[in-house]
N, CA, C and O atoms as a printed pandas DataFrame, in Angstrom:
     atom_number atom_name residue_name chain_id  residue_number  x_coord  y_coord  z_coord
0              1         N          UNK        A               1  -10.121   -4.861    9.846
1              2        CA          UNK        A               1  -10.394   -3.627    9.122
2              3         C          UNK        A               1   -9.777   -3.750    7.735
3              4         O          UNK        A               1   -8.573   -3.953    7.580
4              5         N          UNK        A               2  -10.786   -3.598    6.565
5              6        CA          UNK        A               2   -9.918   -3.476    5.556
6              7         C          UNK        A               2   -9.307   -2.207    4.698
7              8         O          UNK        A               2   -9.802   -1.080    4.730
8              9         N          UNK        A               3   -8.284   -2.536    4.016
9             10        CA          UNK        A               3   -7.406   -1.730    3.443
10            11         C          UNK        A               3   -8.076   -0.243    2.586
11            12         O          UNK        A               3   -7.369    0.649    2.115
12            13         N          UNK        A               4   -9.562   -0.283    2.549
13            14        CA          UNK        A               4  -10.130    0.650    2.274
14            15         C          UNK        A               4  -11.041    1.534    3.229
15            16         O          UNK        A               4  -11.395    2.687    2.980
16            17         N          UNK        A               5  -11.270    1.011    4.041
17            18        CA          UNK        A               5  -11.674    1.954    5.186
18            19         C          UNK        A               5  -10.177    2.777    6.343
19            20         O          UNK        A               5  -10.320    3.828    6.968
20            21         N          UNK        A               6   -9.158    2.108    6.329
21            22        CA          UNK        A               6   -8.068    2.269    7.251
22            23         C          UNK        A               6   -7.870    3.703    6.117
23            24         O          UNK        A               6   -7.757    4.816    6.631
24            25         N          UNK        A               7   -7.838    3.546    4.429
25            26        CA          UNK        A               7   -7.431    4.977    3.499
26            27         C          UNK        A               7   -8.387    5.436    3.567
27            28         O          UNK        A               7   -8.128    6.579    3.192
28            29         N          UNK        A               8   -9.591    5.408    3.823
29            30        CA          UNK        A               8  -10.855    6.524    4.212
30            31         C          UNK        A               8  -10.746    7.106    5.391
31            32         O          UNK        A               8  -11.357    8.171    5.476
32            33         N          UNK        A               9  -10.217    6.789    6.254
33            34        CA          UNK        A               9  -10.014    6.864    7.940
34            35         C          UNK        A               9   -8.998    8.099    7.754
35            36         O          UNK        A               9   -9.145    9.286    8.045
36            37         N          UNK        A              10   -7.623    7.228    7.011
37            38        CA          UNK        A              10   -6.643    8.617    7.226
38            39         C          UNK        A              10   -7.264    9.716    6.377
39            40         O          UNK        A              10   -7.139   10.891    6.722
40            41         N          UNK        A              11   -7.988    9.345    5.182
41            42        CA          UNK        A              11   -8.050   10.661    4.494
42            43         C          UNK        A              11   -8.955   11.829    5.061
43            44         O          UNK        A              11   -8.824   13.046    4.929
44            45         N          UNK        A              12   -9.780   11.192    5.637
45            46        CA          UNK        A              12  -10.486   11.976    7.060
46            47         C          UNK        A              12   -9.434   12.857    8.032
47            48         O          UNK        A              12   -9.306   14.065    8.232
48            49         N          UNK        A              13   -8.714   11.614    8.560
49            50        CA          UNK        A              13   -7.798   12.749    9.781
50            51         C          UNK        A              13   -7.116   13.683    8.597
51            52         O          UNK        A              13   -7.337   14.874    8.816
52            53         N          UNK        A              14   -6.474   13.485    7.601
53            54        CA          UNK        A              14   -5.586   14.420    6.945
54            55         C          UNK        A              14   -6.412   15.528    6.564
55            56         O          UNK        A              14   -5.850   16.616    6.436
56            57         N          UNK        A              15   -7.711   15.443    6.349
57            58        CA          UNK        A              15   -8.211   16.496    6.180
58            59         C          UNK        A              15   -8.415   17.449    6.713
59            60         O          UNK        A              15   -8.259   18.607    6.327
60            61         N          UNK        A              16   -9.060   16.761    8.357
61            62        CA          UNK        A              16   -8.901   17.782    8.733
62            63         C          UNK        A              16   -8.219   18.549    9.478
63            64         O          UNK        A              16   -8.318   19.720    9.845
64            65         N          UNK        A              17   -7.244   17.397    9.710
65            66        CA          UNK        A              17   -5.533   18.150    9.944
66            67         C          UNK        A              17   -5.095   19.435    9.157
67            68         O          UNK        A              17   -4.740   20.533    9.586
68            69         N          UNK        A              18   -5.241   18.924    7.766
69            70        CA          UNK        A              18   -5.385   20.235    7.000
70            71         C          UNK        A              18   -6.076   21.802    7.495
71            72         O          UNK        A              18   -5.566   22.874    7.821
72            73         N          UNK        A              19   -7.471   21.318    7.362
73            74        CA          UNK        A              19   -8.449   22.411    7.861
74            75         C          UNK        A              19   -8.089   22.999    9.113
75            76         O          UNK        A              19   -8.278   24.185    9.384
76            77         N          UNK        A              20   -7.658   22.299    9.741
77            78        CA          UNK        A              20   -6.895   22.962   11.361
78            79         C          UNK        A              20   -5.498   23.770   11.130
79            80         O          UNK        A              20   -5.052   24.597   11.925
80            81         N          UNK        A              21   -4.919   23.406    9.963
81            82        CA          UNK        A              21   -3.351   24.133   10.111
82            83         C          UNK        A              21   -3.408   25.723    9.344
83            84         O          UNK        A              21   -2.530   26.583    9.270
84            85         N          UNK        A              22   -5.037   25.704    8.741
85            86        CA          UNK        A              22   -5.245   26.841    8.121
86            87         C          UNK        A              22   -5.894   27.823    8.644
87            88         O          UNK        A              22   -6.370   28.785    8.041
88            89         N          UNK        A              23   -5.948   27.474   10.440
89            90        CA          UNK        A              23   -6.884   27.967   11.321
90            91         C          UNK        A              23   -5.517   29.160   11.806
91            92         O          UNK        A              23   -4.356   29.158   11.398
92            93         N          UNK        A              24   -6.140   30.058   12.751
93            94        CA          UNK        A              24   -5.484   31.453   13.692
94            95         C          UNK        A              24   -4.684   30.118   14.709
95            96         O          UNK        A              24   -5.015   28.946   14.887
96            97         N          UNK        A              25   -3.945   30.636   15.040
97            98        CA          UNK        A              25   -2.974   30.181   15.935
98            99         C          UNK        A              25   -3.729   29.365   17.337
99           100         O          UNK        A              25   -3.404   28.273   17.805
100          101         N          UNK        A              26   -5.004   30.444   17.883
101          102        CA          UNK        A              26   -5.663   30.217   19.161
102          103         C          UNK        A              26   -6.941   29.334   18.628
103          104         O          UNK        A              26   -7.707   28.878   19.477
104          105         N          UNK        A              27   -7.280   28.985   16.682
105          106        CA          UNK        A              27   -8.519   28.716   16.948
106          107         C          UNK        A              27   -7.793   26.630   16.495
107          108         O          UNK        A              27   -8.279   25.499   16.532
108          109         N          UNK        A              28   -6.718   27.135   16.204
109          110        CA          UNK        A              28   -5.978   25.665   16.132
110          111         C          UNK        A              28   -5.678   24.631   17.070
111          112         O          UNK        A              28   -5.827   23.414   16.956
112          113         N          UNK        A              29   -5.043   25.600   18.417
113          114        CA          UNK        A              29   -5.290   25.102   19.394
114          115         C          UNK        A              29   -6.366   24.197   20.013
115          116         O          UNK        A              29   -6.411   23.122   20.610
116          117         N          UNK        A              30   -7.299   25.249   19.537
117          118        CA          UNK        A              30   -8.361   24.148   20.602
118          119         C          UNK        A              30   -9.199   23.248   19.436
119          120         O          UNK        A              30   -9.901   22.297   19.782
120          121         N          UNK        A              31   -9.066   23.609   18.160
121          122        CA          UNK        A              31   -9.151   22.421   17.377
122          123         C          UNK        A              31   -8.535   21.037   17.475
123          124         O          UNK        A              31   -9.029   19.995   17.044
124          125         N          UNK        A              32   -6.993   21.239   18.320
125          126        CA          UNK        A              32   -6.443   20.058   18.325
126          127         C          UNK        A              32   -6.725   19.323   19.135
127          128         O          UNK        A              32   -6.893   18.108   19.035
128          129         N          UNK        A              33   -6.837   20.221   20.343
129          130        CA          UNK        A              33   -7.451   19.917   21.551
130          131         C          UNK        A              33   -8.613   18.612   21.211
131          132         O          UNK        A              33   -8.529   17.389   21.101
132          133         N          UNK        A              34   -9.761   19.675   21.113
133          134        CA          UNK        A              34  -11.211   18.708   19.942
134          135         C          UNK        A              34  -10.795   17.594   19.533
135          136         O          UNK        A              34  -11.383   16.541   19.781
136          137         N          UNK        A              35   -9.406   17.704   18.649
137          138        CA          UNK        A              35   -9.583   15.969   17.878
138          139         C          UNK        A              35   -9.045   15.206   18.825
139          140         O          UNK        A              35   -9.460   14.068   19.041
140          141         N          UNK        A              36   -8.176   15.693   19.415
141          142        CA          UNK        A              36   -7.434   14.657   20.237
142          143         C          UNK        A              36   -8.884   14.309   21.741
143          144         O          UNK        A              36   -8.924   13.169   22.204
144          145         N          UNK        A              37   -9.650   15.134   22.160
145          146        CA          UNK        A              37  -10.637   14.458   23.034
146          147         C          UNK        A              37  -11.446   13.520   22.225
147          148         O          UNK        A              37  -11.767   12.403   22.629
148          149         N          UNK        A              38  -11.738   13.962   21.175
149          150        CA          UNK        A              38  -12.268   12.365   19.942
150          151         C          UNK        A              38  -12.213   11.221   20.064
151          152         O          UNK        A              38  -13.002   10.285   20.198
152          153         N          UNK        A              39  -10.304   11.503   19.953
153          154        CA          UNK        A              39   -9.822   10.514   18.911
154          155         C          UNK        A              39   -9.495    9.552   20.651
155          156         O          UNK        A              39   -9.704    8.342   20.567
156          157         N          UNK        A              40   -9.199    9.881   21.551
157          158        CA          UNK        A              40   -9.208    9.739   23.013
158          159         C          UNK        A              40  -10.192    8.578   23.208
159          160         O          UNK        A              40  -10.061    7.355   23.253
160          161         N          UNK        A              41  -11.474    9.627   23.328
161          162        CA          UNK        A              41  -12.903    8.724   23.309
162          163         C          UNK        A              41  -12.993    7.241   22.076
163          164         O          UNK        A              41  -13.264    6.115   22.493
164          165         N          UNK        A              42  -12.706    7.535   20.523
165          166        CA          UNK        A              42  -12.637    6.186   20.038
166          167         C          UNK        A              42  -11.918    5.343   20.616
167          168         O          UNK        A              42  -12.621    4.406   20.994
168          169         N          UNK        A              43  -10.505    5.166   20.958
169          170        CA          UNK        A              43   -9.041    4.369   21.907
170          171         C          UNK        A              43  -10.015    3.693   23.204
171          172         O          UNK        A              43  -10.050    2.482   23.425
172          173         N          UNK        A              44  -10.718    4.631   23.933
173          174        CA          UNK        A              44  -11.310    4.329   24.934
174          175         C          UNK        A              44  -12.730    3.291   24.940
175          176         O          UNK        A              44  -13.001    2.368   25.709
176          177         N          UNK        A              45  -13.433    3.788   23.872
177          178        CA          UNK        A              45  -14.392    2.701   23.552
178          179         C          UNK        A              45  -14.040    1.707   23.248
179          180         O          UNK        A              45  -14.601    0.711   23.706
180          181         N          UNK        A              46  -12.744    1.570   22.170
181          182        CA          UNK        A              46  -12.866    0.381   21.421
182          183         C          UNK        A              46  -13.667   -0.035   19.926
183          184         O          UNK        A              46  -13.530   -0.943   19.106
184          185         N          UNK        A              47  -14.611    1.213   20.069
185          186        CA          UNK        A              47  -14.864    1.336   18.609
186          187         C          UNK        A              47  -14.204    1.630   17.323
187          188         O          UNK        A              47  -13.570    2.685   17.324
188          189         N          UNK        A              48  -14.201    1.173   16.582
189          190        CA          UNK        A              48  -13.603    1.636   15.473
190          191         C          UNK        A              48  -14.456    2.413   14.515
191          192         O          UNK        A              48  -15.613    2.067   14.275
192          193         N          UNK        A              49  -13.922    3.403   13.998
193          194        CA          UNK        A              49  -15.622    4.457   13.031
194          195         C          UNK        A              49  -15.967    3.768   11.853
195          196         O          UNK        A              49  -15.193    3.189   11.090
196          197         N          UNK        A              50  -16.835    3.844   11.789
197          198        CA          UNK        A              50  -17.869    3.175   10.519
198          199         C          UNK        A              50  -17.209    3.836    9.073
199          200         O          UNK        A              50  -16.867    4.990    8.816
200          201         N          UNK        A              51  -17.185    2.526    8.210
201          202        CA          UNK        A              51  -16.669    3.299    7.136
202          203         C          UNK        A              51  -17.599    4.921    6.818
203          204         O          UNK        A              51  -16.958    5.923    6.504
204          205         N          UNK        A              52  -18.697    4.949    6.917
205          206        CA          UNK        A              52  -19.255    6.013    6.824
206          207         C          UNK        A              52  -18.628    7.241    7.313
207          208         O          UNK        A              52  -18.565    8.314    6.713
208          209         N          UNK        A              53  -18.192    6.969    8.426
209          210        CA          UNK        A              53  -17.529    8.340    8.739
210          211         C          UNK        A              53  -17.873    8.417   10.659
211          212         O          UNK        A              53  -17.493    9.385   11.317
């Protein structure tokens, strides 16, 4: 993986880490929930996401 997709990758999660911390308390929750069943499923495939997104 190179050094420009790994800073596209985080700037993705930080985002929408962001967008989640600006959420209601209950709608954050299950936002996190959401990324973490995601981010779960990529670990589990073995895929890594396309620089695209």
């Amino acid at each position: 993986m190179s050094d420009d997709r790994e800073t596209d990758a985080d700037a993705e999660l930080i985002g929408r880490l962001r967008i989640i911390e600006e959420q209601p308390l209950e709608a954050r929750a299950d936002a996190y929930a959401a990324l973490h069943d995601e981010l779960a499923r990529r670990l589990e495939s073995g895929v890594a996401p396309s620089a695209d997104g």
